[in-house]
Amino acid sequence: MGRTAAATQARERAHLLIRLAAIALGGTLVLLAGVGATSLAALFLVLYLAAAVCVRYYPPLQRAPFVVPVLDLAAVTGLVFALPLALGPWILYAFAIGVAALRAGPLGAVAATALAVVGYDAVLVARGEQARATDLWPVQALIAIGLVTAEIVWALGRQDVDTLWSRIHARALSGLTRQREPEEVLRTLVHELARLQSVQGAWVWAIGPDQHLQTRVSAGAAPPAELVVSADAARALRTPSALERIVPEMAGLSIPISLEPPFTIGVALDPIKDDDRAATAGAIHDLVGDASSLLSAAFERTRREADLRALEETARAISEIDSERSQAGVLASTVLGAGRVAGGRAAIVRPSDGTVVVGDLEGGPVAELARDRRLPAVVGASAAPLAAQALGSDATVAVVSLSDGRVLAAVGPPDLLSARLALLENVARAARDRLALIIERDALQLAATELGRDVQSLGGALRAKEDALTTAVHELRNPLTAVHGYATLMSRNLQAVQGQLTQLERLMADLLSAEQQTPGDDRPVEAADQARQAIARARIRGARVDLEAPAQPVRLAIGEARFAQLLDNLISNAIKYSPVGEPILVSIQLEETIGKVSVVDHGMGLPTEHLGRIFDRFYRIGGTADAVAGQGLGLSICKEIVTAYGGRIWAESAGPGRGSTFSFTLPLAVAAATT
Ligand code: ADP
């Protein structure tokens, strides 16, 4: 068994101390012996002292096997010779035996005893006249001392070896306990094993399927990186075995250190004696045993950390999915999150036709694995030929159902997928919920938009009805005013009252059937005829209105009621905005395809900037015109009618106080018929 340099040094110091003690004792004996022997004994002591110091500080002398014990015994024998026997010189032999024992172990102690007995006998022979040869007790005492010393030295040596081992063991353990990762534990263990005496090298075998061994971490001598072993050797790997059973050309040990994953430690040993081998094997077993529990703790911690990370990834994926606002966003986040949780790639696939909705997996193989299977499931790609070909036969796929005939599939490390299936399901559930929510939101939004559109058109219809009502009220006012005038003159012109009532009825009928009425349905009118009737109605109100018309009839493509409305509105305005009694002229002109009608007055006129706007609904000119009652509707109604019948209306005025001319054109009835 090896000794460390420090242990050797301590031992050498002990030798020197014992020798110095021997010299001190020898010196005392010399002094007690009396003058006769002193000079010789003193000489022996000085020589022994010089020799002891030389041996201590001149290592080559220590290495020569017999120099030191021979020196010790020679010195002691010289002293015993020089001193009187009665002083117990055998004590000096005891020192010699002790020193020899320290140097050469129990065997040295026994050998030194034998030499001491021989030396003692030699002294007896040399000093025959003083000694009795039959006096054997010192010899017996020397033998007893030798045997006891040998026993003590053996015990001390044993303890020393044990201490050495436990020191190595403690150092290795403290190195091992500092490691957190399984890989680090294995590396430290292998390095510590390789440092042991008689160990050529150490390594870790990862045991794969089909009796396949992979050398992972190694220090010193090691087998090849990849190895396929016999079935017998594979069996031997499951228990501590002789290395020779696994790799015949190497000697040493193999000790399983972990079952999940399956790892075995291999240690190659020097060719050593069986005893030493047993001691070394014991130490290796102890170290591997301790490392095994540290390794399983490290694996457990790594697993827990990975589980924690997966949980965090799941939570992150779910919160990302929940923050998505579109279906496409939800699907993309789901695929990304599932990939992270599974430690691989993911995709959303429609098994019915193998289309990939989103993700970077091939749709066909995934569809093949997912079809007709109860989900969720973890499936080996080897279960389907297409999948085995596309993903590799040793790939594994986790499949969970999503919604709308789609599945979420993830490819990752097989052991991880089974552990993470529940987490993948959580991701899929979050995606399903979010998708349902988004679909519901979209439907609600659509409904709201349609409702908004309905409300808008309803509002439009309501406004149109309101406009029609306002128009009706305005239009009813003109004939009513006339009726009022006629009523006062009833006795004179009942027929005119009749005419106005007819106009009222027509208007009411028009208003009631406003939706059905379209321009072109009416019988055409003769402009001059109608103008004369309107002038007659105006005259009732006391106005002076004249007509200027061509000799030939001007037949316009417009209904009688509408034309009467136009004329009544324009003549009524001319009356309203002119001083009482001021003459008004209605002029009719015939042009190529149109007829033009103008109402000319000499009233308050119009500022130029208002000419374009007075046809707007509810538009009224402030100032003088405000003195006249009105709602700003008459001209807008005229414009609507003229425009509806394909004509144009406009106003002209030389300025305020200088009269106005309101003109409109309408297509001629014949021309309209031909176009
Ligand atoms: P109102 O009911 O106010 O007469 P109209 O639409 O008929 O509504 O006319 C709009 C505005 O045009 C009037 O308020 C008035 O200021 C101006 N206007 C209309 N006709 C004449 C006219 N013949 N002479 C001067 N101003 C007129």
XYZ file of C-alpha atoms and ligand atoms in Angstrom:
702
model
C 0.000 0.000 0.000
C 1.409 3.387 -0.869
C 2.453 6.006 1.571
C 2.160 9.650 1.028
C 5.272 11.859 1.189
C 4.016 13.502 4.388
C 3.521 10.144 6.092
C 7.017 9.040 5.108
C 8.484 12.256 6.447
C 6.658 11.887 9.792
C 7.962 8.368 10.102
C 11.556 9.427 9.445
C 11.233 12.057 12.143
C 9.972 9.385 14.554
C 13.042 7.237 13.718
C 15.364 10.101 14.506
C 13.591 10.856 17.777
C 13.817 7.214 18.860
C 17.515 7.181 18.030
C 18.122 10.391 19.955
C 16.214 8.899 22.892
C 18.401 5.772 22.591
C 21.531 7.935 22.600
C 20.284 9.856 25.664
C 19.556 6.556 27.490
C 22.881 5.138 26.337
C 24.606 8.287 27.681
C 22.910 7.792 31.085
C 23.982 4.122 31.203
C 27.527 5.155 30.317
C 27.594 7.609 33.205
C 26.162 4.949 35.598
C 28.644 2.274 34.426
C 31.688 3.872 35.932
C 35.047 5.028 34.530
C 36.310 1.799 33.034
C 33.719 1.471 30.308
C 32.956 5.134 29.688
C 35.412 5.979 26.919
C 34.430 3.030 24.696
C 30.679 3.481 25.257
C 30.974 7.237 24.631
C 32.745 6.514 21.338
C 29.908 4.155 20.277
C 27.323 6.786 21.172
C 29.043 9.556 19.182
C 29.358 7.256 16.158
C 25.711 6.220 16.448
C 24.585 9.847 16.701
C 26.552 10.757 13.543
C 25.128 7.741 11.692
C 21.519 8.533 12.746
C 21.784 12.127 11.517
C 23.353 10.964 8.252
C 20.545 8.461 7.679
C 17.893 11.078 8.419
C 19.275 13.710 6.050
C 20.867 11.539 3.338
C 17.971 9.699 1.682
C 20.041 7.291 -0.485
C 21.150 5.651 2.783
C 17.503 5.133 3.785
C 16.801 3.376 0.540
C 19.530 0.730 1.009
C 17.462 -2.008 2.742
C 19.788 -3.202 5.520
C 21.971 -0.213 6.285
C 19.797 1.252 9.025
C 18.827 -1.866 11.031
C 22.388 -3.140 10.814
C 23.650 0.243 12.014
C 21.135 0.300 14.899
C 22.013 -3.180 16.019
C 25.759 -2.668 15.640
C 25.587 0.477 17.802
C 23.442 -1.214 20.432
C 25.627 -4.327 20.522
C 28.744 -2.106 20.915
C 27.107 -0.331 23.861
C 26.008 -3.540 25.486
C 29.551 -4.831 25.067
C 31.005 -1.705 26.673
C 28.575 -1.565 29.582
C 28.160 -3.914 32.536
C 25.543 -6.580 31.823
C 23.817 -6.021 35.156
C 22.578 -2.604 33.999
C 19.980 -4.152 31.803
C 21.506 -3.460 28.377
C 18.756 -5.492 26.819
C 16.699 -2.259 27.082
C 18.937 -0.941 24.351
C 18.023 -3.942 22.239
C 14.379 -3.072 22.753
C 15.104 0.319 21.130
C 16.848 -1.395 18.258
C 13.882 -3.700 17.785
C 11.463 -0.696 17.912
C 13.432 1.245 15.326
C 13.648 -1.754 13.018
C 9.921 -2.340 13.436
C 9.127 1.237 12.480
C 11.234 0.914 9.372
C 10.388 -2.585 8.187
C 7.085 -3.360 9.887
C 6.281 -6.475 11.960
C 8.726 -8.561 9.925
C 11.505 -6.070 10.784
C 10.594 -6.325 14.485
C 10.912 -10.120 14.435
C 14.155 -10.003 12.422
C 15.586 -7.374 14.750
C 14.654 -9.575 17.761
C 16.486 -12.519 16.263
C 19.550 -10.347 15.565
C 19.337 -8.868 19.086
C 19.335 -12.371 20.607
C 22.349 -13.266 18.434
C 24.037 -9.958 19.396
C 23.361 -10.591 23.121
C 24.736 -14.095 22.833
C 27.826 -12.715 21.051
C 28.392 -10.304 23.936
C 28.013 -13.177 26.414
C 30.626 -15.119 24.486
C 32.959 -12.103 24.308
C 32.639 -11.404 28.000
C 32.552 -15.032 29.110
C 34.405 -14.448 32.328
C 31.629 -12.083 33.661
C 28.491 -13.763 32.352
C 26.685 -16.969 33.050
C 25.703 -18.641 29.832
C 22.748 -20.261 31.443
C 21.187 -16.875 32.281
C 18.469 -16.941 29.571
C 15.829 -14.538 30.849
C 17.086 -11.467 28.903
C 16.857 -13.560 25.710
C 13.293 -14.526 26.507
C 12.516 -10.922 27.378
C 14.005 -9.775 24.052
C 11.874 -12.286 22.103
C 8.738 -11.177 23.982
C 9.572 -7.524 23.310
C 10.106 -8.296 19.640
C 6.811 -10.102 19.271
C 4.838 -7.415 21.132
C 6.502 -4.698 19.080
C 5.709 -6.570 15.891
C 2.083 -6.855 16.919
C 1.895 -3.153 17.850
C 3.548 -2.120 14.619
C 1.172 -4.255 12.596
C -1.840 -2.700 14.325
C -0.409 0.773 13.848
C 0.261 0.049 10.190
C -3.294 -1.166 9.689
C -4.682 1.927 11.320
C -2.419 4.008 9.165
C -3.777 2.420 5.986
C -7.338 2.932 7.169
C -6.604 6.555 7.988
C -5.106 7.032 4.581
C -8.197 5.579 2.908
C -10.593 7.548 4.987
C -8.633 10.716 4.197
C -8.847 9.989 0.477
C -12.502 9.102 0.881
C -13.271 12.308 2.786
C -11.490 14.459 0.215
C -13.355 12.745 -2.638
C -16.671 13.131 -0.819
C -16.160 16.808 -0.153
C -15.385 17.245 -3.866
C -18.497 15.286 -4.793
C -20.876 17.093 -2.472
C -19.884 20.431 -3.985
C -21.247 19.325 -7.391
C -24.828 20.165 -8.387
C -25.204 18.711 -11.878
C -25.236 14.922 -12.438
C -22.541 15.312 -15.102
C -20.295 17.128 -12.621
C -20.841 14.459 -9.933
C -19.842 11.757 -12.421
C -16.788 13.687 -13.632
C -15.560 14.335 -10.072
C -16.118 10.701 -9.095
C -14.247 9.394 -12.115
C -11.311 11.731 -11.434
C -11.158 10.763 -7.762
C -11.255 7.061 -8.647
C -8.497 7.517 -11.203
C -6.249 9.106 -8.532
C -6.389 6.035 -6.293
C -3.311 3.838 -5.957
C -3.288 0.948 -8.423
C -6.109 2.442 -10.515
C -5.263 2.836 -14.209
C -8.420 4.645 -15.199
C -12.116 5.131 -14.472
C -15.150 6.007 -16.613
C -18.948 6.075 -16.860
C -20.843 3.746 -19.168
C -24.259 4.862 -20.372
C -26.156 1.626 -21.089
C -28.215 1.939 -24.245
C -30.588 -0.545 -25.890
C -29.236 -3.610 -27.728
C -26.289 -4.143 -25.311
C -24.803 -0.903 -26.509
C -22.352 0.852 -24.151
C -21.277 4.443 -24.510
C -18.266 5.717 -22.555
C -19.326 9.144 -21.281
C -16.817 10.634 -18.854
C -13.382 9.079 -18.415
C -10.078 9.702 -16.661
C -6.932 7.690 -17.393
C -7.236 4.390 -19.232
C -10.722 3.781 -20.712
C -12.432 1.415 -23.161
C -13.528 2.669 -26.637
C -16.248 5.362 -26.751
C -18.792 2.953 -28.276
C -18.963 -0.722 -27.374
C -21.415 -3.543 -28.077
C -21.127 -6.314 -25.499
C -22.365 -9.893 -25.193
C -25.678 -10.728 -23.492
C -23.739 -12.225 -20.590
C -21.735 -9.015 -20.193
C -24.945 -6.930 -20.373
C -26.351 -9.014 -17.507
C -23.146 -8.530 -15.530
C -23.550 -4.751 -15.867
C -26.623 -4.853 -13.645
C -24.621 -5.849 -10.536
C -21.097 -5.101 -9.295
C -18.886 -7.374 -11.388
C -15.323 -8.023 -12.437
C -14.462 -5.774 -15.361
C -13.041 -8.798 -17.171
C -16.584 -10.131 -17.628
C -17.481 -7.094 -19.711
C -14.226 -6.159 -21.431
C -12.044 -9.306 -21.311
C -8.847 -7.414 -22.087
C -9.169 -5.117 -19.031
C -8.905 -5.969 -15.315
C -10.886 -4.131 -12.666
C -14.442 -3.550 -11.502
C -17.794 -2.438 -12.863
C -20.328 -1.013 -10.409
C -23.853 0.196 -11.371
C -24.382 3.714 -10.065
C -27.800 4.726 -11.426
C -30.805 2.870 -12.845
C -32.701 5.781 -14.380
C -30.833 6.659 -16.562
C -28.799 3.430 -16.536
C -25.155 4.300 -15.759
C -22.331 2.002 -14.650
C -18.898 2.984 -13.352
C -15.918 1.114 -14.792
C -12.520 1.060 -13.042
C -9.399 -0.464 -14.603
C -6.807 -1.700 -12.062
C -3.098 -2.450 -12.235
C -2.318 -6.154 -11.983
C -2.085 -6.280 -8.154
C -2.070 -8.833 -5.366
C -5.425 -10.178 -4.264
C -5.171 -8.582 -0.802
C -4.449 -5.159 -2.202
C -7.130 -5.650 -4.816
C -9.698 -6.443 -2.151
C -8.729 -3.320 -0.192
C -8.813 -1.143 -3.324
C -12.141 -2.657 -4.406
C -13.576 -1.950 -0.958
C -12.499 1.664 -1.177
C -13.892 1.991 -4.717
C -17.212 0.456 -3.660
C -17.457 2.856 -0.719
C -16.768 5.861 -2.937
C -19.153 4.776 -5.714
C -21.845 4.002 -3.107
C -21.621 7.500 -1.672
C -21.504 9.062 -5.141
C -24.568 7.021 -6.148
C -26.778 8.668 -3.560
C -25.348 12.086 -4.470
C -25.976 11.323 -8.135
C -29.592 10.293 -7.603
C -30.109 13.489 -5.567
C -28.570 15.498 -8.422
C -30.787 13.714 -10.970
C -33.826 14.327 -8.807
C -32.964 18.004 -8.470
C -32.338 18.328 -12.219
C -35.690 16.650 -12.877
C -37.463 18.965 -10.452
C -35.800 22.006 -11.978
C -36.827 20.839 -15.448
C -40.403 20.261 -14.219
C -40.435 23.737 -12.723
C -39.151 25.208 -15.971
C -41.844 23.331 -17.898
C -44.490 24.694 -15.542
C -43.164 28.213 -16.058
C -43.138 27.682 -19.833
C -46.741 26.469 -19.673
C -47.823 29.483 -17.649
C -46.010 31.768 -20.101
C -47.605 30.043 -23.098
C -51.080 30.325 -21.569
C -50.654 34.006 -20.763
C -49.398 34.653 -24.317
C -52.391 32.791 -25.743
C -54.732 34.774 -23.499
C -53.287 38.072 -24.662
C -53.844 37.264 -28.370
C -56.677 39.139 -30.064
C -56.993 37.152 -33.294
C -57.492 33.464 -34.085
C -54.257 33.372 -36.108
C -52.386 34.904 -33.167
C -53.801 32.294 -30.761
C -52.770 29.425 -33.067
C -49.247 30.815 -33.538
C -48.751 31.352 -29.797
C -50.063 27.849 -29.095
C -47.534 26.251 -31.440
C -44.625 28.289 -30.045
C -45.625 27.591 -26.429
C -46.178 23.861 -27.026
C -42.744 23.599 -28.707
C -41.095 25.131 -25.650
C -43.020 22.957 -23.177
C -42.192 19.760 -25.110
C -38.554 20.752 -25.619
C -38.938 20.299 -29.386
C -41.103 21.363 -32.347
C -44.889 21.612 -32.577
C -47.651 22.168 -35.126
C -51.425 22.343 -35.426
C -52.674 19.838 -37.965
C -56.044 18.785 -39.365
C -55.946 14.959 -39.268
C -58.858 14.617 -41.720
C -56.790 15.857 -44.672
C -53.274 16.291 -43.226
C -53.160 20.066 -43.697
C -50.823 21.995 -41.417
C -52.739 24.940 -39.966
C -49.575 26.419 -38.446
C -46.176 25.051 -37.346
C -43.123 23.293 -38.744
C -44.087 19.624 -38.681
C -45.150 17.683 -41.741
C -48.939 17.340 -41.804
C -49.259 13.893 -43.417
C -47.215 11.926 -40.852
C -48.840 13.692 -37.889
C -52.317 13.084 -39.340
C -51.418 9.413 -39.771
C -50.444 9.152 -36.077
C -53.437 11.130 -34.778
C -56.177 9.570 -36.888
C -58.481 7.063 -35.148
C -56.635 7.414 -31.863
C -57.937 8.349 -28.448
C -56.345 11.656 -27.525
C -54.312 12.803 -25.685
C -51.596 10.309 -26.583
C -47.837 9.932 -26.832
C -47.076 7.878 -29.933
C -43.788 6.523 -31.288
C -43.256 7.518 -34.923
C -42.568 3.841 -35.642
C -46.333 3.223 -35.194
C -46.982 4.517 -38.724
C -44.805 3.987 -41.802
C -45.099 7.556 -43.154
C -44.315 9.074 -39.744
C -41.335 6.739 -39.185
C -39.948 7.810 -42.541
C -40.512 11.560 -42.098
C -39.678 11.964 -38.398
C -37.271 9.060 -37.842
C -38.365 5.751 -36.322
C -37.099 6.670 -32.828
C -38.988 10.021 -32.751
C -41.943 10.397 -30.413
C -44.991 12.619 -30.923
C -47.439 13.916 -28.318
C -50.896 14.641 -29.743
C -53.697 16.515 -27.975
C -56.984 17.615 -29.500
C -57.639 21.297 -30.094
C -60.965 22.341 -31.625
C -62.704 22.407 -34.952
C -61.207 19.013 -35.977
C -57.638 20.145 -35.346
C -54.920 18.597 -33.152
C -51.844 20.048 -31.485
C -48.796 17.817 -32.060
C -45.325 18.147 -30.512
C -42.141 16.202 -31.281
C -39.619 16.039 -28.434
C -37.507 13.779 -26.191
C -39.646 10.661 -25.445
C -39.232 10.720 -21.649
C -40.133 14.427 -21.557
C -43.252 14.070 -23.719
C -44.969 11.592 -21.365
C -44.198 13.834 -18.394
C -45.368 16.962 -20.224
C -48.540 15.586 -21.844
C -50.743 17.071 -19.116
C -49.037 20.453 -19.569
C -49.574 20.296 -23.338
C -53.232 19.600 -22.650
C -53.381 22.724 -20.506
C -51.900 24.761 -23.356
C -54.438 23.266 -25.778
C -57.308 23.970 -23.349
C -56.217 27.608 -23.030
C -56.098 27.851 -26.827
C -59.575 26.268 -27.154
C -61.064 28.683 -24.619
C -59.396 31.690 -26.190
C -60.482 30.675 -29.705
C -64.078 30.208 -28.522
C -63.982 33.633 -26.922
C -62.573 35.289 -30.045
C -65.138 33.550 -32.283
C -67.945 34.720 -29.989
C -66.510 38.237 -29.940
C -66.276 38.299 -33.764
C -69.895 37.120 -34.059
C -71.021 39.798 -31.617
C -69.040 42.429 -33.491
C -70.628 41.349 -36.772
C -74.088 41.469 -35.226
C -73.352 44.907 -33.801
C -72.148 46.187 -37.186
C -75.276 44.878 -38.898
C -77.430 46.380 -36.190
C -75.610 49.684 -36.642
C -76.293 49.540 -40.359
C -80.002 48.819 -39.725
C -80.192 51.670 -37.244
C -78.569 53.955 -39.799
C -81.003 53.037 -42.554
C -83.932 53.258 -40.145
C -82.708 56.718 -39.133
C -82.459 57.637 -42.811
C -86.007 56.433 -43.418
C -87.253 58.340 -40.396
C -85.501 61.504 -41.547
C -87.009 61.106 -45.008
C -90.476 60.771 -43.465
C -89.822 63.829 -41.324
C -88.714 65.783 -44.406
C -91.795 64.664 -46.285
C -94.001 65.809 -43.429
C -92.317 69.206 -43.244
C -92.672 69.539 -46.999
C -96.340 68.583 -46.738
C -97.025 71.172 -44.071
C -95.292 73.820 -46.177
C -97.042 72.856 -49.361
C -100.455 72.678 -47.724
C -100.003 76.215 -46.546
C -100.047 77.795 -50.064
C -103.441 76.329 -51.191
C -104.850 76.920 -47.710
C -103.906 80.608 -47.950
C -105.621 80.705 -51.325
C -108.646 78.835 -49.935
C -108.762 81.322 -47.146
C -108.852 84.180 -49.731
C -111.426 82.397 -51.845
C -113.582 81.677 -48.824
C -113.895 85.401 -48.184
C -114.812 85.909 -51.832
C -116.842 82.674 -51.965
C -119.910 84.251 -53.276
C -117.872 85.536 -56.275
C -115.806 82.471 -57.250
C -116.870 79.090 -55.860
C -115.220 77.355 -58.814
C -111.799 78.675 -57.819
C -112.291 77.307 -54.288
C -113.081 73.994 -55.906
C -109.852 74.198 -57.933
C -107.749 74.876 -54.848
C -109.368 72.008 -52.958
C -108.593 69.733 -55.897
C -104.946 70.942 -55.746
C -104.938 70.131 -52.011
C -106.318 66.658 -52.630
C -103.738 66.090 -55.324
C -100.968 67.124 -52.985
C -102.233 64.876 -50.214
C -102.516 61.970 -52.637
C -98.986 62.777 -53.876
C -97.633 62.805 -50.349
C -99.324 59.560 -49.412
C -98.024 57.805 -52.508
C -94.673 59.582 -52.575
C -92.693 56.309 -52.646
C -94.513 54.914 -55.661
C -94.409 58.081 -57.709
C -91.588 58.373 -60.224
C -90.983 61.114 -62.776
C -92.383 60.102 -66.158
C -95.588 58.630 -64.795
C -97.431 61.951 -65.180
C -99.283 63.342 -68.149
C -97.331 66.333 -69.570
C -98.547 69.896 -68.867
C -98.996 72.933 -71.057
C -96.872 75.571 -69.376
C -98.920 78.671 -70.311
C -102.221 77.072 -69.205
C -100.795 76.172 -65.830
C -99.163 79.598 -65.481
C -102.493 81.290 -66.088
C -104.165 79.207 -63.341
C -101.309 79.997 -60.901
C -101.560 83.693 -61.771
C -105.318 83.512 -61.106
C -104.600 81.995 -57.676
C -102.069 84.767 -56.955
C -104.400 87.500 -58.023
C -106.933 86.331 -55.420
C -104.221 87.353 -52.881
C -104.221 90.809 -54.423
C -101.004 90.489 -56.424
C -100.254 91.993 -59.841
C -98.935 89.123 -61.997
C -98.516 89.116 -65.785
C -97.733 86.349 -68.245
C -95.414 86.378 -71.222
C -95.623 83.195 -73.317
C -94.961 82.113 -76.935
C -97.912 81.558 -79.232
C -97.329 77.807 -79.598
C -97.942 75.480 -76.648
C -94.959 74.583 -74.468
C -95.589 71.043 -73.274
C -93.341 70.080 -70.423
C -92.551 66.570 -69.101
C -93.860 67.077 -65.564
C -97.071 66.326 -63.648
C -99.679 69.026 -63.167
C -99.491 69.061 -59.342
C -95.680 69.374 -59.333
C -95.660 72.123 -61.933
C -98.341 74.016 -59.985
C -96.188 73.583 -56.841
C -93.201 75.108 -58.637
C -95.125 78.109 -59.938
C -97.016 78.713 -56.651
C -93.780 78.617 -54.637
C -91.901 81.042 -56.929
C -94.860 83.445 -57.362
C -95.609 83.302 -53.607
C -91.925 84.238 -52.878
C -92.064 87.055 -55.437
C -95.152 88.424 -53.666
C -93.638 87.916 -50.183
C -90.336 89.651 -50.923
C -91.733 92.610 -52.955
C -93.546 95.732 -51.854
C -97.355 95.374 -52.079
C -98.719 96.023 -55.572
C -95.293 95.772 -57.312
C -95.822 93.978 -60.707
C -94.589 90.413 -61.154
C -93.894 88.761 -64.506
C -94.142 85.069 -65.339
C -92.271 84.414 -68.577
C -92.297 81.190 -70.603
C -89.748 80.509 -73.305
C -89.333 77.660 -75.706
C -85.851 76.444 -76.520
C -84.744 73.448 -78.610
C -85.557 70.579 -76.272
C -86.469 72.432 -73.136
C -88.926 74.921 -71.861
C -87.773 77.735 -69.568
C -90.012 79.423 -66.993
C -88.945 82.591 -65.122
C -90.644 84.562 -62.355
C -89.390 88.160 -62.346
C -90.044 90.610 -59.521
C -88.897 94.083 -58.505
C -88.627 93.376 -54.819
C -85.807 93.306 -52.278
C -83.422 91.350 -54.511
C -80.633 88.988 -53.417
C -77.020 89.577 -52.349
C -74.782 87.728 -54.838
C -73.059 85.559 -52.181
C -76.429 83.949 -51.277
C -77.449 83.043 -54.833
C -75.943 79.563 -54.686
C -77.238 78.655 -51.220
C -80.864 79.759 -51.094
C -81.887 76.413 -52.629
C -80.519 74.569 -49.557
C -83.055 73.231 -47.122
C -83.924 75.675 -44.299
C -81.602 78.308 -45.729
C -82.864 81.864 -45.222
C -81.179 85.204 -45.834
C -80.909 87.276 -42.687
C -81.697 91.007 -42.517
C -84.701 92.401 -44.388
C -85.886 88.942 -45.474
C -86.166 87.943 -41.823
C -89.074 90.372 -41.489
C -91.016 88.054 -43.805
C -92.382 84.796 -42.296
C -90.904 81.612 -43.788
C -88.989 78.412 -43.083
C -86.406 78.271 -45.858
C -88.124 75.264 -47.459
C -89.946 76.498 -50.573
C -86.909 76.863 -52.863
C -85.371 73.532 -51.702
C -88.640 71.772 -52.601
C -88.590 73.481 -56.012
C -85.016 72.319 -56.577
C -85.887 68.722 -55.628
C -88.844 68.704 -58.041
C -86.944 70.297 -60.956
C -83.928 68.010 -60.459
C -86.180 64.930 -60.219
C -87.748 65.848 -63.586
C -84.393 66.378 -65.273
C -84.300 70.170 -65.166
C -82.276 72.959 -63.574
C -83.190 75.886 -61.320
C -81.293 79.069 -60.463
C -81.696 82.644 -59.197
C -80.382 85.933 -60.537
C -80.380 89.378 -59.003
C -78.659 92.680 -59.696
C -78.275 93.087 -55.906
C -80.273 94.044 -52.799
C -83.275 96.270 -53.599
C -82.995 95.587 -57.332
C -85.421 92.701 -57.809
C -84.822 88.985 -58.500
C -85.436 86.516 -61.284
C -86.025 82.816 -60.451
C -85.813 80.527 -63.515
C -86.110 76.828 -64.135
C -85.925 74.616 -67.182
C -87.646 71.310 -67.846
C -87.404 68.888 -70.767
C -90.123 69.228 -73.381
C -92.654 66.394 -73.321
C -91.836 65.275 -76.891
C -88.114 65.550 -76.389
C -88.378 63.609 -73.116
C -90.386 60.938 -74.878
C -87.772 60.584 -77.551
C -84.723 60.500 -75.186
P -89.043 81.047 -47.291
O -90.084 80.174 -46.741
O -88.132 81.620 -46.294
O -89.500 81.976 -48.313
P -87.698 79.903 -49.553
O -86.893 78.647 -49.730
O -88.846 80.040 -50.418
O -88.111 80.025 -48.055
O -86.708 81.081 -49.792
C -85.446 81.075 -49.233
C -84.928 82.488 -49.050
O -84.623 83.047 -50.344
C -85.910 83.420 -48.455
O -85.842 83.401 -47.053
C -85.491 84.724 -48.996
O -84.498 85.325 -48.217
C -84.927 84.404 -50.345
N -85.886 84.639 -51.429
C -86.707 83.769 -52.027
N -87.422 84.325 -53.009
C -87.061 85.614 -53.039
C -87.440 86.728 -53.854
N -88.327 86.616 -54.873
N -86.847 87.925 -53.628
C -85.924 88.038 -52.641
N -85.494 87.016 -51.855
C -86.088 85.828 -52.055
